[in-house]
mmCIF file of C-alpha atoms in Angstrom:
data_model
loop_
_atom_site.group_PDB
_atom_site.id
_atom_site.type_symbol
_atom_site.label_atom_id
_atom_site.label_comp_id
_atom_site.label_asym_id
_atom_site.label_seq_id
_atom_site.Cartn_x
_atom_site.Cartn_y
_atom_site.Cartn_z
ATOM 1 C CA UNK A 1 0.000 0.000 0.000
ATOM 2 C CA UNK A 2 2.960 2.366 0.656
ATOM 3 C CA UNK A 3 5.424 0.813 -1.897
ATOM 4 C CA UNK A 4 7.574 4.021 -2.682
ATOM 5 C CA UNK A 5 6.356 6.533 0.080
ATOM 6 C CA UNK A 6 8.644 7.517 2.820
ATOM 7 C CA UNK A 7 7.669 7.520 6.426
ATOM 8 C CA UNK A 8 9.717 9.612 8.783
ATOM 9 C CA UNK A 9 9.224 8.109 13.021
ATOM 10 C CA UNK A 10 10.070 10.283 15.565
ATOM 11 C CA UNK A 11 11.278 8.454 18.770
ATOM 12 C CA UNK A 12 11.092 5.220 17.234
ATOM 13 C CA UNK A 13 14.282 2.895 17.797
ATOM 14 C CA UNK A 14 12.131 1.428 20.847
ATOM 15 C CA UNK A 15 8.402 0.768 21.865
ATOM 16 C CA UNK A 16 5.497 2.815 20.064
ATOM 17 C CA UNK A 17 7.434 4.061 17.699
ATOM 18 C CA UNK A 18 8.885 1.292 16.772
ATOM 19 C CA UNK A 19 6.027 -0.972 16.283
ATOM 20 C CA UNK A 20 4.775 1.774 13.948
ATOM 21 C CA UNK A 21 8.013 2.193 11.715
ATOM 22 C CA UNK A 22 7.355 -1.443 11.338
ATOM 23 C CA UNK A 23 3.879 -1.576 10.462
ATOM 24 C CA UNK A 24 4.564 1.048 7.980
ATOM 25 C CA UNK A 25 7.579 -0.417 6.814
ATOM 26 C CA UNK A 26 5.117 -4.067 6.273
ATOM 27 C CA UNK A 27 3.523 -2.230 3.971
ATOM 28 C CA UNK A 28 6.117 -1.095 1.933
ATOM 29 C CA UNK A 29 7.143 2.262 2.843
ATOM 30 C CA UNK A 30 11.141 3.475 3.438
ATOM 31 C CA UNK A 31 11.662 4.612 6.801
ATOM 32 C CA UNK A 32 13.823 7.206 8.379
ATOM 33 C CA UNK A 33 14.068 6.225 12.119
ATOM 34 C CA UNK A 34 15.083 8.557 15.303
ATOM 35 C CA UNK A 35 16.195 8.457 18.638
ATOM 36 C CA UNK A 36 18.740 6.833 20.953
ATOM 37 C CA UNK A 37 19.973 4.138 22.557
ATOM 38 C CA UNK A 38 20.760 1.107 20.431
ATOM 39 C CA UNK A 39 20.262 2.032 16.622
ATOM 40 C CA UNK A 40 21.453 -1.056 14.616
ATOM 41 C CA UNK A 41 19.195 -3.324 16.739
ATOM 42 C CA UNK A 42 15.840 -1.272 14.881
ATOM 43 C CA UNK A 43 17.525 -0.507 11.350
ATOM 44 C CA UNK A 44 18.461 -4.374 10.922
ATOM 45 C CA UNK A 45 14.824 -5.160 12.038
ATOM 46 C CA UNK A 46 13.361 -2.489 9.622
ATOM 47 C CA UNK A 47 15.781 -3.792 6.575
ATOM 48 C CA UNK A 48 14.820 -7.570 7.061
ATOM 49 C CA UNK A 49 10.955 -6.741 6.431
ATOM 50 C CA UNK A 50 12.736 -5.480 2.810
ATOM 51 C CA UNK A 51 12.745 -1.461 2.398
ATOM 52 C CA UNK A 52 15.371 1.176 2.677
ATOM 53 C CA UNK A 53 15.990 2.246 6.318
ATOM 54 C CA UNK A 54 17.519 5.685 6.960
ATOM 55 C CA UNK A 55 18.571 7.463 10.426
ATOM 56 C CA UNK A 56 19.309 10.731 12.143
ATOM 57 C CA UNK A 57 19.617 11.336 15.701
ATOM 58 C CA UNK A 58 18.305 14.531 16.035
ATOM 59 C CA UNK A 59 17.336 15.508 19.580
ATOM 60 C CA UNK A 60 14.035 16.415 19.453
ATOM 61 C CA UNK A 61 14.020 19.365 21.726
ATOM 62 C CA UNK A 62 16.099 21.432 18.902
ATOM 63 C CA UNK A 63 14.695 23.093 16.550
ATOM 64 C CA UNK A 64 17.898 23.228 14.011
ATOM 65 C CA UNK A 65 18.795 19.518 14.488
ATOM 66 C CA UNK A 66 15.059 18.772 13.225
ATOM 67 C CA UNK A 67 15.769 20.484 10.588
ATOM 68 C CA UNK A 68 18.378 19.360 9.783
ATOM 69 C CA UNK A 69 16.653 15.572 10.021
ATOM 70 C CA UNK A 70 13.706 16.938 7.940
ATOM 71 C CA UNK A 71 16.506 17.391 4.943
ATOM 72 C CA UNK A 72 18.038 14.179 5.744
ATOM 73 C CA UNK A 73 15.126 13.009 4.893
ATOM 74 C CA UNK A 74 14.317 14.633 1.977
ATOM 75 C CA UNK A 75 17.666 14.615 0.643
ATOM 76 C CA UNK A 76 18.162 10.733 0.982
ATOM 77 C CA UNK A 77 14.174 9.708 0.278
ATOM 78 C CA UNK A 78 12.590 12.412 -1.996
ATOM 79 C CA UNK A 79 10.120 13.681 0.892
ATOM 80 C CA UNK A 80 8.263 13.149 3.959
ATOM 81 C CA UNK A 81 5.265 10.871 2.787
ATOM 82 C CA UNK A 82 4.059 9.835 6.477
ATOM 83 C CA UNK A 83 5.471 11.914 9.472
ATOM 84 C CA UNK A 84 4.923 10.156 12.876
ATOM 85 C CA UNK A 85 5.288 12.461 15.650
ATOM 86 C CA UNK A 86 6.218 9.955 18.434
ATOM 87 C CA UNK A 87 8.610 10.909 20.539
ATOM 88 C CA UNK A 88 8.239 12.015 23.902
ATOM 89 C CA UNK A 89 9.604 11.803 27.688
ATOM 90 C CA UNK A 90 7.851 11.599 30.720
ATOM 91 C CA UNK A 91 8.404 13.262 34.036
ATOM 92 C CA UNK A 92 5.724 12.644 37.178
ATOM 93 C CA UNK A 93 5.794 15.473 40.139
ATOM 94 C CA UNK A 94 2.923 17.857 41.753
ATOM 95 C CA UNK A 95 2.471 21.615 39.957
ATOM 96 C CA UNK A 96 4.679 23.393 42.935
ATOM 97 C CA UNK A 97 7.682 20.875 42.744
ATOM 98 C CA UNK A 98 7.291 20.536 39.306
ATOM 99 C CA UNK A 99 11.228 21.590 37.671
ATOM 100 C CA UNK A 100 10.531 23.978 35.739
ATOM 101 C CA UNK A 101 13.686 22.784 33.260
ATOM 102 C CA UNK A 102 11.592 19.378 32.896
ATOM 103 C CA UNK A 103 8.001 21.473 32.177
ATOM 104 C CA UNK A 104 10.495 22.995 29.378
ATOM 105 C CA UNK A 105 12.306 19.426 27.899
ATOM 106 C CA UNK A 106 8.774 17.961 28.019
ATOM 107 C CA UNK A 107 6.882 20.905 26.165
ATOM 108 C CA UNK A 108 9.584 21.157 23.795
ATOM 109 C CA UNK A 109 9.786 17.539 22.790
ATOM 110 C CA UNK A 110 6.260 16.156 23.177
ATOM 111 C CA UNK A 111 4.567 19.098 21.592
ATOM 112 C CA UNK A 112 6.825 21.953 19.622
ATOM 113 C CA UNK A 113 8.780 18.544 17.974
ATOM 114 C CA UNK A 114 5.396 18.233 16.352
ATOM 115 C CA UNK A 115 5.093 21.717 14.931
ATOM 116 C CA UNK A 116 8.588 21.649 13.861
ATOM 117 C CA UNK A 117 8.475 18.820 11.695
ATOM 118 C CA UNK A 118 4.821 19.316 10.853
ATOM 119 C CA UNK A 119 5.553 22.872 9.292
ATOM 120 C CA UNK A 120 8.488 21.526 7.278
ATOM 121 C CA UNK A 121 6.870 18.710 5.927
ATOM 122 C CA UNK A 122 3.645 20.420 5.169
ATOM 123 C CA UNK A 123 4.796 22.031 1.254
ATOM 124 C CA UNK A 124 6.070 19.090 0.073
ATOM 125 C CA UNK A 125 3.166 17.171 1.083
ATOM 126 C CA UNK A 126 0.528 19.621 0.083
ATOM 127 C CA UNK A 127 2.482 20.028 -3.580
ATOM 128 C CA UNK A 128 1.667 16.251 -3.656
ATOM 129 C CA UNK A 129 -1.343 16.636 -2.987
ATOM 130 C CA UNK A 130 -0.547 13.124 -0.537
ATOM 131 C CA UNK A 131 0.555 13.028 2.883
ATOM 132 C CA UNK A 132 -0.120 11.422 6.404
ATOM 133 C CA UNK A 133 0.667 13.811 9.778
ATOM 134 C CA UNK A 134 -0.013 11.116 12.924
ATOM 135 C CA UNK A 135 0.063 12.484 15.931
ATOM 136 C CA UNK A 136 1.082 10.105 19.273
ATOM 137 C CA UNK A 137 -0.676 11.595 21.529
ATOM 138 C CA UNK A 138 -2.259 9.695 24.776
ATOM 139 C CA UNK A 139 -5.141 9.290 26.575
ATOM 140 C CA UNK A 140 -4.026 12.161 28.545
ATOM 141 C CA UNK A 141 -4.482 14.403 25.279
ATOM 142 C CA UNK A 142 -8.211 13.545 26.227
ATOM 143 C CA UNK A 143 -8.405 13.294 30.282
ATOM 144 C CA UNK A 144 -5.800 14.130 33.041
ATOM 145 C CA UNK A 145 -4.313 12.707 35.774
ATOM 146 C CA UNK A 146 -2.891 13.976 38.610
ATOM 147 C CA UNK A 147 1.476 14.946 38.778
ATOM 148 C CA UNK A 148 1.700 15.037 35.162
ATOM 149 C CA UNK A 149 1.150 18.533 34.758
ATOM 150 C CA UNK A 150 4.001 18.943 31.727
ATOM 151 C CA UNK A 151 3.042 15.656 30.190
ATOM 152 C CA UNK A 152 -1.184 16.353 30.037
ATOM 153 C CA UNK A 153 -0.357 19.687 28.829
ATOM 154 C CA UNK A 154 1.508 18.866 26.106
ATOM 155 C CA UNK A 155 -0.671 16.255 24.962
ATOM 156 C CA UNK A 156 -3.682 18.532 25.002
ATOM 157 C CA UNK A 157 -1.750 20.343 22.656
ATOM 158 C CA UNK A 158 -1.121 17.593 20.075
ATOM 159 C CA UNK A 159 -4.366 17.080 19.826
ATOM 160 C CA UNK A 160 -4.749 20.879 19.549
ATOM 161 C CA UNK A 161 -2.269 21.370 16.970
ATOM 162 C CA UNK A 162 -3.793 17.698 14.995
ATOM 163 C CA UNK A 163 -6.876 19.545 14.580
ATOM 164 C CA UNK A 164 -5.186 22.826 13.305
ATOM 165 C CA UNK A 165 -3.357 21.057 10.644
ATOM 166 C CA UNK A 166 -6.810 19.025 9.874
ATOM 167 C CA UNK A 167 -8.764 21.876 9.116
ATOM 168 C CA UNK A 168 -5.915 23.878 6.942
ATOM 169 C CA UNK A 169 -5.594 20.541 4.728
ATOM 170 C CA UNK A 170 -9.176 20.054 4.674
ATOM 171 C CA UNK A 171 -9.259 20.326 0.783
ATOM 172 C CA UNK A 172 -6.089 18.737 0.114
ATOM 173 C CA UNK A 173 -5.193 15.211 0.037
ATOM 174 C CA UNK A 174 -3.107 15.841 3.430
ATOM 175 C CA UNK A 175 -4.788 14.462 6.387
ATOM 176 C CA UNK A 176 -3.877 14.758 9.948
ATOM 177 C CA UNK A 177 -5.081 12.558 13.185
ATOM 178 C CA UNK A 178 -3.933 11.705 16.391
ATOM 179 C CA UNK A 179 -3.383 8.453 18.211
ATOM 180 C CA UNK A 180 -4.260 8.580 21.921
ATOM 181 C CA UNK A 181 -3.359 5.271 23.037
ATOM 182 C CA UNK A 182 -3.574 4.307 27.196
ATOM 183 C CA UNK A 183 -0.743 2.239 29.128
ATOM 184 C CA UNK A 184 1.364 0.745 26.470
ATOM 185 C CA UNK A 185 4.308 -1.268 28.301
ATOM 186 C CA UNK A 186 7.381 0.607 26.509
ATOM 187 C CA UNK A 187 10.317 1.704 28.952
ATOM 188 C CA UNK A 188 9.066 4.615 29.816
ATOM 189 C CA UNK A 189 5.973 2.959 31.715
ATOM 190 C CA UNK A 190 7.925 -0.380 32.549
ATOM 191 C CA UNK A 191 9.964 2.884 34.735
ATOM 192 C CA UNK A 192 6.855 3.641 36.415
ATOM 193 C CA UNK A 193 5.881 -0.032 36.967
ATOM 194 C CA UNK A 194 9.544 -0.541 38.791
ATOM 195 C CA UNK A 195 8.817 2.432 41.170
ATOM 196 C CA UNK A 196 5.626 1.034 41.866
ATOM 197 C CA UNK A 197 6.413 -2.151 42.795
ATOM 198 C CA UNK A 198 10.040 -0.705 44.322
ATOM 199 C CA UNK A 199 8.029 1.663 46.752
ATOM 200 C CA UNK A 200 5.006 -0.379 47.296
ATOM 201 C CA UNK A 201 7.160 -3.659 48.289
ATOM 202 C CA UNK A 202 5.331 -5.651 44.993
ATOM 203 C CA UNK A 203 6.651 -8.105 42.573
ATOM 204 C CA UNK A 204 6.526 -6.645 39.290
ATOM 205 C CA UNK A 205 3.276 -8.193 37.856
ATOM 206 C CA UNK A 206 1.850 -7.735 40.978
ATOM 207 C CA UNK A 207 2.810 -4.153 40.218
ATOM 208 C CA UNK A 208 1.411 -3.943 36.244
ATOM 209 C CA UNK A 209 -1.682 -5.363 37.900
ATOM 210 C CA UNK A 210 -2.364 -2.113 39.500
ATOM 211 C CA UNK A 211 -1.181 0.306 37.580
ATOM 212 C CA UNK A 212 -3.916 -0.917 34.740
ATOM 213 C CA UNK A 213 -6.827 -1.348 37.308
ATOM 214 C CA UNK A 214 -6.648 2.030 38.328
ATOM 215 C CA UNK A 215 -7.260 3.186 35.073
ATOM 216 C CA UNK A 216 -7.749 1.177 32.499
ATOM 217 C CA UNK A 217 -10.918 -1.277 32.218
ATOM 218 C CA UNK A 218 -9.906 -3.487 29.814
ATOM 219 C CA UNK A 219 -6.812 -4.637 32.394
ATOM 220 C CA UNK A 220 -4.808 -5.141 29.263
ATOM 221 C CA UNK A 221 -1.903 -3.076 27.601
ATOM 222 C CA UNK A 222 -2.541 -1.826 24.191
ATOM 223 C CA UNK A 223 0.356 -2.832 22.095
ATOM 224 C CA UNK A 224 2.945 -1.220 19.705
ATOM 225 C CA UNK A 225 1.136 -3.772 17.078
ATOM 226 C CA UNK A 226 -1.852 -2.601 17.325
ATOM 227 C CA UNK A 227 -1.013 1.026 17.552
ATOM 228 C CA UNK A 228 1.347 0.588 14.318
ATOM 229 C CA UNK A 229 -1.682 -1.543 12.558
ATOM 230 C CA UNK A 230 -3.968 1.700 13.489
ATOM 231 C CA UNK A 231 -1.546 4.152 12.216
ATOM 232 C CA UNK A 232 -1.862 1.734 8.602
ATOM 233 C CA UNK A 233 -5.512 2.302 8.675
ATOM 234 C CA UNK A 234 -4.988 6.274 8.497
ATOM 235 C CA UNK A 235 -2.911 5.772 5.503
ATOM 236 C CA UNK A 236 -5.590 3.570 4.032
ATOM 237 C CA UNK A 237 -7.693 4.892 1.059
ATOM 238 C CA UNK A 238 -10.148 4.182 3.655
ATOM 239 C CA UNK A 239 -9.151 6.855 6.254
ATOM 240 C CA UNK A 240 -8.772 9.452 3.255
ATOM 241 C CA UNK A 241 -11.850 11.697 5.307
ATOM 242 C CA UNK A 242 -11.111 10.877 8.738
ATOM 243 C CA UNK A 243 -9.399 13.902 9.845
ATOM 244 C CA UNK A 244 -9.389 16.064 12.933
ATOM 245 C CA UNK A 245 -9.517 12.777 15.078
ATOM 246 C CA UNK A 246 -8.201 12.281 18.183
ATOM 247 C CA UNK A 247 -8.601 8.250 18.376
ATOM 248 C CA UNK A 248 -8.190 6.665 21.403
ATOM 249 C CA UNK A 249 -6.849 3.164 21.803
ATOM 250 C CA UNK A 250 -7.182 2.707 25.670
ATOM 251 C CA UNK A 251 -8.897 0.064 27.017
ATOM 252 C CA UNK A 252 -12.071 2.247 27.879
ATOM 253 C CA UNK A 253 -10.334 4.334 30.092
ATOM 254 C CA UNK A 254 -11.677 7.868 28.735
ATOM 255 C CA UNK A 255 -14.928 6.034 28.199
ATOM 256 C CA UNK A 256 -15.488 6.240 32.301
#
């Protein structure tokens, strides 16, 4: 379905965004990964499923170096065919002790990265007349919880900004949507299920156990499979009018 389109991930040599690059990649599209920690691990896995694999390491809290990856990737693939806008940190305090260095990593990264690589992948895509903007945002781009002041806000925004770009491509064959998924078990919640069970005295399933009762009905984690298999569907011919949405993959927590 994407033979020949290029799909840029943000954040995705691990968890969400990797699951997507690699339901995109299934379906035929060349993908330019990003991020840190082990790199060759996620290219090799990307190449074996038989498309070109790219990668910058742009930290996503810099405006320049995103540039600078949006003409890597348009310099070594053509364009931008499908941006993901994954990436994203995590940082759990009240309002008054919140740092207010970590309020300005955590803005930056999970919600001007967006607009960054949104705006410079916008005029290729509209000359095209083709693109796909997905937007990771969370359940918490739909509902709060409490001592994630930096994290809800900026995921507010994502869905703010996916419904922006929605309208202004209304009449173009550029959609934008946003994927609000609930507890996915990546490393950045596996972290939070390690303090639970660290402070609480619990063995660690003990500890997942909890963390999805208190929130999420369905007791289950949503995968990076299914998140990646949703992210296909917006690319579909199918989801060519679905725009504006804020879809939430969740377990029927925002349902409550």
């Amino acid at each position: 379905m994407l033979k020949g389109k290029t799909a840029l991930v943000t954040g995705s040599t691990s968890g969400i965004g990797l699951g997507i690059a690699k339901a995109l990649a299934r379906q035929g599209a060349n993908i330019v990964l990003n991020g840190f920690g082990d790199v060759e691990g996620p290219k090799a896995e990307i190449a074996a499923l038989g498309v070109k694999v790219g990668y910058h390491g742009a930290d996503m809290s810099k405006p320049a170096e995103i540039e600078a990856m949006m003409h890597y990737a348009a310099e070594t693939f053509g364009r931008v065919d499908v941006l993901v806008n994954n990436a994203g940190i995590q940082h759990v305090a009240l309002v008054e002790d919140f740092p207010p260095e970590r309020w300005d990593a955590i803005i930056a990264i999970n919600l001007s990265s967006a607009f960054h690589t949104s705006r410079l992948a916008l005029p290729a895509m509209k000359a095209a007349n083709w693109g796909r903007i997905i937007n990771v945002a969370s359940v918490h781009g739909l509902v709060a919880s409490a001592q994630k002041a930096a994290y809800v806000a900026a995921k507010h925004g994502i869905v703010g900004l996916t419904k922006v770009t929605a309208l202004e491509t209304a009449t173009t064959g550029v959609t934008c949507n946003a994927i609000c998924p609930g507890w996915v078990l990546t490393p950045l919640v596996q972290k939070q299920v390690d303090a639970r069970a660290a402070a609480e005295g619990l063995s660690n399933e003990e500890a997942k156990k909890q963390l999805l009762a208190e929130k999420e009905p369905s007791l289950q984690f949503t995968t990076p499979e299914e998140l990646g298999e949703l992210a296909v569907f917006f690319c579909s011919e199918a989801a060519k009018n679905v725009r504006g949405a804020a879809w939430n993959m969740d377990g029927g927590w925002a349902a409550q």
